[in-house]
PDB file of C-alpha atoms in Angstrom:
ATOM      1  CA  UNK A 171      72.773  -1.899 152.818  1.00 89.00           C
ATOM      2  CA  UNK A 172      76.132  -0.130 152.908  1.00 94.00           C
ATOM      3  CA  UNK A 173      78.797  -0.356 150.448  1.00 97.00           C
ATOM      4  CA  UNK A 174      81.709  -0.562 153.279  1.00 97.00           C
ATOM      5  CA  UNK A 175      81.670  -0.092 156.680  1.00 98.00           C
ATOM      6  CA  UNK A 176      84.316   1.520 159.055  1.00 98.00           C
ATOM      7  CA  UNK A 177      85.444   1.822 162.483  1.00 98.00           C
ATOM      8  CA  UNK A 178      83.831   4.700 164.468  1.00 98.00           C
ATOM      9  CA  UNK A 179      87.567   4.875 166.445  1.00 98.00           C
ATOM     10  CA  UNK A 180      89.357   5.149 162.798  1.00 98.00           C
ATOM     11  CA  UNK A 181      86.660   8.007 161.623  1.00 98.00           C
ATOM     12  CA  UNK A 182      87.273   9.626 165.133  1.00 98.00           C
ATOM     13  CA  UNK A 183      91.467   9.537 164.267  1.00 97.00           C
ATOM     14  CA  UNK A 184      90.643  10.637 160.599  1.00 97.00           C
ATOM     15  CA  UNK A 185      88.730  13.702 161.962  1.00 98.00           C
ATOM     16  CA  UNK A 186      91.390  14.750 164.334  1.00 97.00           C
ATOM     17  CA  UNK A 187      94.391  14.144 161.731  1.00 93.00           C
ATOM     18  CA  UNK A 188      92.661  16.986 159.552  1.00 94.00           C
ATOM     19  CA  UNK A 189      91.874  19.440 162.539  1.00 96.00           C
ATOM     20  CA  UNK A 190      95.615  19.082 163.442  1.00 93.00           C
ATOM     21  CA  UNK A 191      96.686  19.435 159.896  1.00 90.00           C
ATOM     22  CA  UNK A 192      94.617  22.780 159.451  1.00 93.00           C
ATOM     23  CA  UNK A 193      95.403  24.543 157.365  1.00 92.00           C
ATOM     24  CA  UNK A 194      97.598  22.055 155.488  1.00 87.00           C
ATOM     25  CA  UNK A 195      95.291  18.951 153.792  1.00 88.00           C
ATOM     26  CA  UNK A 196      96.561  15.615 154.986  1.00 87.00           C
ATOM     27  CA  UNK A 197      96.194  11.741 153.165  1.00 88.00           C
ATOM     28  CA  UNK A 198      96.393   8.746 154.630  1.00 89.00           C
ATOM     29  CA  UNK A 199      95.784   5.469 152.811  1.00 90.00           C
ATOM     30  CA  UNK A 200      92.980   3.095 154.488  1.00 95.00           C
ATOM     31  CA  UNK A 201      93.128  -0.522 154.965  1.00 94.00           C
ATOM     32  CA  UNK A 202      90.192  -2.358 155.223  1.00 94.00           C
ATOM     33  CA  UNK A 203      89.632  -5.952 156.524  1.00 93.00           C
ATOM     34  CA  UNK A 204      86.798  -7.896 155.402  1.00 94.00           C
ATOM     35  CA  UNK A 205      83.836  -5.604 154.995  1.00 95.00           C
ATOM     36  CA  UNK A 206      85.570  -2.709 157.280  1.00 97.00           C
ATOM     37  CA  UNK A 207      87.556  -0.233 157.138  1.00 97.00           C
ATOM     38  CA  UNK A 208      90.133  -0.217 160.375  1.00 96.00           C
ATOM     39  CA  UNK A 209      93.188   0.555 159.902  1.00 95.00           C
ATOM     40  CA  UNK A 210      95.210   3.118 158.004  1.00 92.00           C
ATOM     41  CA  UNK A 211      98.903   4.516 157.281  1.00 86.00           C
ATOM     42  CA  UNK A 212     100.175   7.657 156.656  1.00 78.00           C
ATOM     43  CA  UNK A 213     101.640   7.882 153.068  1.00 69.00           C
ATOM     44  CA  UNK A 214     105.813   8.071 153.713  1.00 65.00           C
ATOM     45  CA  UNK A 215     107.072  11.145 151.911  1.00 57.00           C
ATOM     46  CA  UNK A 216     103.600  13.039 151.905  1.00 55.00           C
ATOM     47  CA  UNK A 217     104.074  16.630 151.014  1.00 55.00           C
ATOM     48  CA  UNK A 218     101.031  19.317 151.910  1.00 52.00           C
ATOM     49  CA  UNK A 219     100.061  22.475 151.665  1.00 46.00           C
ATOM     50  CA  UNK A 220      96.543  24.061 152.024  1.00 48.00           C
ATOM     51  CA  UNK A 221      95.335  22.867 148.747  1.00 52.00           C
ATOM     52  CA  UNK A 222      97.306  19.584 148.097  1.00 52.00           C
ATOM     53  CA  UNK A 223      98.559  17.171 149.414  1.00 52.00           C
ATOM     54  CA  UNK A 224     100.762  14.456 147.410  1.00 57.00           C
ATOM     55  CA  UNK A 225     102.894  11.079 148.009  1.00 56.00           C
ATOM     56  CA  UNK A 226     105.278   9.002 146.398  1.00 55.00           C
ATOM     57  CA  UNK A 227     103.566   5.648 145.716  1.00 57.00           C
ATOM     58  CA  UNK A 228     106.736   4.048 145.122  1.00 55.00           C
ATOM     59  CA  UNK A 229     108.123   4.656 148.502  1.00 52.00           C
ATOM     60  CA  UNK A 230     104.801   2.071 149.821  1.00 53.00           C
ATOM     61  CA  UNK A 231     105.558  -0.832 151.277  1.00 52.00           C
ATOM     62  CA  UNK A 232     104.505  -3.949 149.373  1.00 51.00           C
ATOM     63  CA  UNK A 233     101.516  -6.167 150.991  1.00 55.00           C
ATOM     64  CA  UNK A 234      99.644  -3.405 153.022  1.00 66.00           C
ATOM     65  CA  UNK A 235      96.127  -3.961 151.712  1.00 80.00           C
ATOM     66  CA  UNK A 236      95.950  -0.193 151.270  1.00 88.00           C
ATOM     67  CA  UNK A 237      91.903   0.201 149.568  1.00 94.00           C
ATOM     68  CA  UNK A 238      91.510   3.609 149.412  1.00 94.00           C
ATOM     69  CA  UNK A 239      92.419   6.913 151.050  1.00 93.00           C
ATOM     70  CA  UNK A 240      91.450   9.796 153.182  1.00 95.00           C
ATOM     71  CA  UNK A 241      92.734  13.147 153.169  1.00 93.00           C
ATOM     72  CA  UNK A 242      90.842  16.597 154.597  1.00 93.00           C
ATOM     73  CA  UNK A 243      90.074  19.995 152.552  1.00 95.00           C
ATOM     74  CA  UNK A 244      90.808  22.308 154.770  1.00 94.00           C
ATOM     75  CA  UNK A 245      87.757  24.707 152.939  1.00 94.00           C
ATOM     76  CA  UNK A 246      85.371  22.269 153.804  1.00 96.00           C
ATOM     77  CA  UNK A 247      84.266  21.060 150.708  1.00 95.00           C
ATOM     78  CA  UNK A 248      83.392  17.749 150.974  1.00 97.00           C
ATOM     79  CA  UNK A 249      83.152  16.524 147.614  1.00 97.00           C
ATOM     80  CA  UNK A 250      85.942  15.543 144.993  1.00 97.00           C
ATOM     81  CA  UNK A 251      88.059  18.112 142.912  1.00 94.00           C
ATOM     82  CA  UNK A 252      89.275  17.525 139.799  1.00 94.00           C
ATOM     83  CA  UNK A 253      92.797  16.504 140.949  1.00 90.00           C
ATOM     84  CA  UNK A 254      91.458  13.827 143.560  1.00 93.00           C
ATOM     85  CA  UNK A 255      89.235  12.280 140.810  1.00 96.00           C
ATOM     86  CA  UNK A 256      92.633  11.589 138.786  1.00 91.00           C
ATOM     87  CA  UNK A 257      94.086  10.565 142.258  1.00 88.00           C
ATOM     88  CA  UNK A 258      91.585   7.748 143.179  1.00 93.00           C
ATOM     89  CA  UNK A 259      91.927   5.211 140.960  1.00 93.00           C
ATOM     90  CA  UNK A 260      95.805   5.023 141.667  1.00 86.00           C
ATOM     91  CA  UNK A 261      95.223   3.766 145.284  1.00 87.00           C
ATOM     92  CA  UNK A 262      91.827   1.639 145.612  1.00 91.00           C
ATOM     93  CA  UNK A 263      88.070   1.924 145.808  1.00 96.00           C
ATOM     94  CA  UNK A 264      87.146   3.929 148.836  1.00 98.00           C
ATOM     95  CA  UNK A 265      88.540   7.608 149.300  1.00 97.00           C
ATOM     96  CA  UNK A 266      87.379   9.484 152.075  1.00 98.00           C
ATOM     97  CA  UNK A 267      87.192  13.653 152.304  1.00 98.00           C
ATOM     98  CA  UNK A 268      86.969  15.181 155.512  1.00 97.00           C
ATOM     99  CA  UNK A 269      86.156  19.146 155.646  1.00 97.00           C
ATOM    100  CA  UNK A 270      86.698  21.955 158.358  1.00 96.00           C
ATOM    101  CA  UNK A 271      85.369  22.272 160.662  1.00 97.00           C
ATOM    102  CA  UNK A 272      85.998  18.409 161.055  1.00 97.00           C
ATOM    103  CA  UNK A 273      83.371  17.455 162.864  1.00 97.00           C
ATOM    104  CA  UNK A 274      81.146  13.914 162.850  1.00 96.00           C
ATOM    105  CA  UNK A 275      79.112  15.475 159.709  1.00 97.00           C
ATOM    106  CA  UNK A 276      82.031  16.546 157.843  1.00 98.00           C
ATOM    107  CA  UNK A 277      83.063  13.888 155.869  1.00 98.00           C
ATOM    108  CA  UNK A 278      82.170  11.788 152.922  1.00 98.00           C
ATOM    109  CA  UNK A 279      82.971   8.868 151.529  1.00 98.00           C
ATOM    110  CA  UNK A 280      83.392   8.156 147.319  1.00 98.00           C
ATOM    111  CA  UNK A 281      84.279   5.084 145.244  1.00 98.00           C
ATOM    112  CA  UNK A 282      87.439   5.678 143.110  1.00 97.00           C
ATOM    113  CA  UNK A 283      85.033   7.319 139.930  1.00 98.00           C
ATOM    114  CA  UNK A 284      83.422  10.205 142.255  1.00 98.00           C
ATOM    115  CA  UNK A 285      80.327   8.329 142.832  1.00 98.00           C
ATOM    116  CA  UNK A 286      78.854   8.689 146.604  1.00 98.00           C
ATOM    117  CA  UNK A 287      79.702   5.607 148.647  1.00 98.00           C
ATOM    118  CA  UNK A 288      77.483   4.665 151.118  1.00 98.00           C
ATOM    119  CA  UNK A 289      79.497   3.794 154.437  1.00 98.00           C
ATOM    120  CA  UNK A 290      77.898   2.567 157.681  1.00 98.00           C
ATOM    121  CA  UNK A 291      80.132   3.696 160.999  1.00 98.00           C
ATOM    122  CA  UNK A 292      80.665   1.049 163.495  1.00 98.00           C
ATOM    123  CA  UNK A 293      81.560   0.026 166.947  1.00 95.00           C
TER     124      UNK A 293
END
């Protein structure tokens, strides 16, 4: 049984936000509704570069649900530096990486201690 599922249209969005960001990383911050992931919003005042990206958490809007993030490494790593693991537990439970080449396989999903999250893609 998955841990969380999510949107197959939202993955699809996520996938093409960090092949248009490339070489810059982007983050987003995912909403999810009931047992799914569906929705997200870029972070307001996000600055990136090619190995960062950062945003002001105070400049969120209250009441968004926000449960986690996403945001690409644009090396293609797919697993959590040292700087998103201090990240994670600031902004929820799910945190997705996506890595170039940003296709269908490149992305993973963690809980907000590194751990692998299992996430089943839906419909």
């Amino acid at each position: 049984m998955p841990d969380i599922k999510i949107k197959r249209e939202l993955l699809m969005i996520l996938l093409e936000l960090g092949k248009s960001s490339h070489p810059s990383e982007f983050l987003a911050l995912l909403i999810k509704n009931g047992d799914t992931i569906d929705e997200f919003e870029l972070a307001p005042g996000t600055i990136t570069g090619s190995s960062s990206a950062r945003y002001q958490p105070d400049m969120m809007p209250l009441g968004t649900g926000i449960s986690g993030s996403a945001h690409s490494h644009p090396s293609g790593a797919i697993r959590p530096s040292d700087a998103d693991l201090r990240f994670f537990p600031a902004v929820g439970k799910y945190h997705i990486i996506i890595g170039a080449p940003y296709t269908e396989d490149d992305w993973r999903c963690f809980f907000a201690d590194g751990s692998p999250c299992s996430v089943e893609v839906i419909d």
